[in-house]
Short mmCIF file of C-alpha atoms in Angstrom, two decimals:
data_model
loop_
_atom_site.label_atom_id
_atom_site.label_comp_id
_atom_site.label_asym_id
_atom_site.label_seq_id
_atom_site.Cartn_x
_atom_site.Cartn_y
_atom_site.Cartn_z
CA UNK A 224 -102.08 152.43 -65.25
CA UNK A 225 -103.81 153.21 -68.54
CA UNK A 226 -104.85 156.69 -67.22
CA UNK A 227 -101.41 157.79 -65.95
CA UNK A 228 -99.72 156.38 -69.04
CA UNK A 229 -102.12 158.50 -71.32
CA UNK A 230 -101.64 161.72 -69.55
CA UNK A 231 -100.61 164.67 -71.84
CA UNK A 232 -97.58 166.74 -70.70
CA UNK A 233 -99.85 169.86 -70.39
CA UNK A 234 -101.94 168.05 -67.89
CA UNK A 235 -99.25 167.07 -65.43
CA UNK A 236 -101.14 167.91 -62.25
CA UNK A 237 -103.42 165.18 -61.35
CA UNK A 238 -105.14 163.68 -58.43
CA UNK A 239 -106.87 160.14 -58.96
CA UNK A 240 -109.41 159.12 -56.47
CA UNK A 241 -110.12 155.40 -55.87
CA UNK A 242 -113.11 154.62 -53.91
CA UNK A 243 -112.96 150.98 -52.75
CA UNK A 244 -115.31 149.04 -50.59
CA UNK A 245 -112.30 147.85 -48.30
CA UNK A 246 -113.63 146.41 -44.92
CA UNK A 247 -117.42 147.52 -45.39
CA UNK A 248 -119.92 145.18 -43.73
CA UNK A 249 -121.89 143.18 -43.14
CA UNK A 250 -120.88 141.35 -46.06
CA UNK A 251 -117.18 141.21 -45.46
CA UNK A 252 -116.74 137.89 -47.40
CA UNK A 253 -117.78 140.15 -50.73
CA UNK A 254 -114.78 142.51 -50.24
CA UNK A 255 -112.05 140.12 -51.36
CA UNK A 256 -111.61 137.55 -54.05
CA UNK A 257 -111.79 133.76 -52.63
CA UNK A 258 -107.96 133.39 -53.51
CA UNK A 259 -107.21 136.02 -50.85
CA UNK A 260 -108.90 134.22 -48.23
CA UNK A 261 -106.19 133.40 -45.84
CA UNK A 262 -108.06 133.50 -42.44
CA UNK A 263 -110.54 130.72 -41.82
CA UNK A 264 -113.21 129.96 -40.90
CA UNK A 265 -115.21 132.83 -42.30
CA UNK A 266 -118.54 134.25 -42.26
CA UNK A 267 -120.01 133.95 -45.66
CA UNK A 268 -123.32 135.60 -45.25
CA UNK A 269 -124.79 138.81 -44.42
CA UNK A 270 -126.61 138.10 -41.09
CA UNK A 271 -123.35 138.24 -39.17
CA UNK A 272 -125.21 137.78 -35.93
CA UNK A 273 -125.35 134.26 -36.99
CA UNK A 274 -121.63 133.75 -37.34
CA UNK A 275 -119.04 133.02 -34.75
CA UNK A 276 -116.71 135.86 -33.48
CA UNK A 277 -113.98 133.85 -34.91
CA UNK A 278 -115.43 133.72 -38.36
CA UNK A 279 -116.47 137.51 -38.26
CA UNK A 280 -112.92 138.56 -37.12
CA UNK A 281 -111.45 136.02 -39.71
CA UNK A 282 -113.42 137.49 -42.53
CA UNK A 283 -112.70 141.07 -41.59
CA UNK A 284 -108.95 140.35 -41.41
CA UNK A 285 -109.17 138.87 -44.89
CA UNK A 286 -110.51 142.38 -45.99
CA UNK A 287 -107.47 144.04 -44.44
CA UNK A 288 -105.27 141.73 -46.04
CA UNK A 289 -106.90 142.34 -49.54
CA UNK A 290 -106.96 146.22 -48.74
CA UNK A 291 -103.02 145.74 -48.16
CA UNK A 292 -102.47 144.18 -51.24
CA UNK A 293 -104.45 146.60 -53.43
CA UNK A 294 -102.44 149.26 -51.86
CA UNK A 295 -99.08 147.51 -52.76
CA UNK A 296 -100.40 147.20 -56.46
CA UNK A 297 -101.23 150.82 -56.50
CA UNK A 298 -97.81 151.64 -55.39
CA UNK A 299 -96.37 149.06 -57.92
CA UNK A 300 -97.94 151.09 -60.72
CA UNK A 301 -96.96 154.54 -59.35
CA UNK A 302 -93.45 153.46 -58.98
CA UNK A 303 -93.41 153.17 -62.90
CA UNK A 304 -94.02 156.80 -63.29
CA UNK A 305 -91.56 158.10 -60.70
CA UNK A 306 -89.11 159.36 -63.24
CA UNK A 307 -91.90 161.26 -65.05
CA UNK A 308 -94.00 162.58 -62.26
CA UNK A 309 -94.10 163.22 -58.39
CA UNK A 310 -96.11 160.41 -57.51
CA UNK A 311 -97.63 159.42 -54.09
CA UNK A 312 -100.59 157.64 -52.58
CA UNK A 313 -102.79 158.50 -49.65
CA UNK A 314 -105.20 156.04 -48.28
CA UNK A 315 -107.65 157.12 -45.81
CA UNK A 316 -110.52 154.90 -44.72
CA UNK A 317 -113.97 156.74 -44.36
CA UNK A 318 -115.03 154.88 -40.96
CA UNK A 319 -114.00 152.14 -38.66
CA UNK A 320 -115.93 149.01 -38.01
CA UNK A 321 -117.25 147.42 -34.77
CA UNK A 322 -116.70 143.73 -34.77
CA UNK A 323 -118.84 142.88 -31.50
CA UNK A 324 -116.92 144.89 -29.01
CA UNK A 325 -119.53 146.25 -26.53
CA UNK A 326 -122.17 144.32 -28.35
CA UNK A 327 -121.84 146.57 -31.57
CA UNK A 328 -121.40 145.64 -35.13
CA UNK A 329 -120.72 147.59 -38.28
CA UNK A 330 -120.48 151.42 -38.18
CA UNK A 331 -123.73 153.13 -37.59
CA UNK A 332 -123.56 154.56 -34.15
CA UNK A 333 -123.84 158.22 -33.96
CA UNK A 334 -120.21 159.84 -33.92
CA UNK A 335 -120.88 161.55 -30.41
CA UNK A 336 -121.38 158.26 -28.86
CA UNK A 337 -119.51 155.90 -31.34
CA UNK A 338 -116.78 153.74 -29.88
CA UNK A 339 -113.01 154.19 -31.25
CA UNK A 340 -113.47 151.15 -33.31
CA UNK A 341 -115.82 153.07 -35.45
CA UNK A 342 -114.14 156.51 -35.49
CA UNK A 343 -110.28 155.66 -35.35
CA UNK A 344 -109.33 154.84 -39.02
CA UNK A 345 -105.94 154.40 -40.89
CA UNK A 346 -104.22 157.11 -42.76
CA UNK A 347 -101.43 155.53 -44.88
CA UNK A 348 -99.18 157.46 -46.94
CA UNK A 349 -96.50 156.37 -49.59
CA UNK A 350 -94.17 159.06 -51.48
CA UNK A 351 -92.10 158.02 -54.24
CA UNK A 352 -88.32 159.14 -53.78
CA UNK A 353 -88.68 161.96 -56.33
CA UNK A 354 -91.78 163.18 -54.56
CA UNK A 355 -89.96 163.20 -51.24
CA UNK A 356 -87.19 165.18 -52.98
CA UNK A 357 -89.12 167.75 -54.87
CA UNK A 358 -91.72 168.21 -52.22
CA UNK A 359 -89.01 168.41 -49.53
CA UNK A 360 -90.84 165.99 -47.27
CA UNK A 361 -89.06 165.13 -44.15
CA UNK A 362 -90.03 161.49 -43.63
CA UNK A 363 -88.66 161.20 -40.17
CA UNK A 364 -90.53 164.49 -39.26
CA UNK A 365 -93.67 162.81 -40.78
CA UNK A 366 -93.23 159.65 -38.87
CA UNK A 367 -92.98 161.54 -35.55
CA UNK A 368 -96.13 163.54 -36.35
CA UNK A 369 -97.96 160.18 -37.10
CA UNK A 370 -96.85 159.01 -33.55
CA UNK A 371 -97.69 162.21 -31.55
CA UNK A 372 -100.44 163.79 -33.47
CA UNK A 373 -104.14 163.11 -34.13
CA UNK A 374 -105.49 163.77 -37.65
CA UNK A 375 -108.98 163.47 -39.09
CA UNK A 376 -110.74 163.59 -42.40
CA UNK A 377 -110.68 167.26 -41.93
CA UNK A 378 -107.01 167.20 -42.77
CA UNK A 379 -107.36 165.42 -46.04
CA UNK A 380 -108.46 168.39 -48.29
CA UNK A 381 -105.73 170.67 -46.87
CA UNK A 382 -103.15 168.11 -47.29
CA UNK A 383 -103.94 167.59 -51.19
CA UNK A 384 -104.09 171.21 -51.69
CA UNK A 385 -100.69 171.37 -50.07
CA UNK A 386 -99.19 168.73 -52.00
CA UNK A 387 -100.62 170.11 -55.23
CA UNK A 388 -99.39 173.52 -54.62
CA UNK A 389 -102.80 175.07 -55.15
CA UNK A 390 -103.36 178.62 -53.92
CA UNK A 391 -106.77 179.19 -52.43
CA UNK A 392 -108.28 180.81 -49.59
CA UNK A 393 -109.68 177.51 -48.55
CA UNK A 394 -106.30 176.03 -47.78
CA UNK A 395 -105.37 176.22 -44.05
CA UNK A 396 -101.62 175.06 -43.82
CA UNK A 397 -102.06 174.27 -40.02
CA UNK A 398 -104.74 171.49 -41.24
CA UNK A 399 -102.11 170.13 -43.92
CA UNK A 400 -100.30 166.93 -42.46
CA UNK A 401 -97.31 167.64 -44.52
CA UNK A 402 -96.83 171.31 -43.97
CA UNK A 403 -94.64 171.16 -40.83
CA UNK A 404 -92.58 168.31 -42.39
CA UNK A 405 -91.63 170.15 -45.41
CA UNK A 406 -88.00 171.38 -45.68
#
């Protein structure tokens, strides 16, 4: 909030990257404050092989719940600046987690043989009403794209460059998630 509030008018084009631990194991219980612990019993140790499946899943679910809370807080901050800036949020998890499926835990399996639990990750977007209007984002088109297409981390750079209107030979509009949904 302080960073956005203190922006100078001449520095209006900004991207803020936040890196959060999210649902990174094995110490899932350290990824949320105790007052956000909703699902119990939890696995409150790093040697998760000594926890029950229920405890591991509950602890992981608490991390998801807390990540959702953090994203909601970010959106609330961004909403305060909607009249001044085009604000949006993109959330992209860096990897998934295995929680005992096929006897696997965490995320260290080589990508070529990794199960979907480790390679399929969430991409969540939020755009202010002003951003939707000025960037001409067709949200119904974007919803359809989300339901039908598969995106990867490879799309992130191109999407950010496209949103920011950066002119560079690196930008590939086919890799920009929003490109086909701009009016």
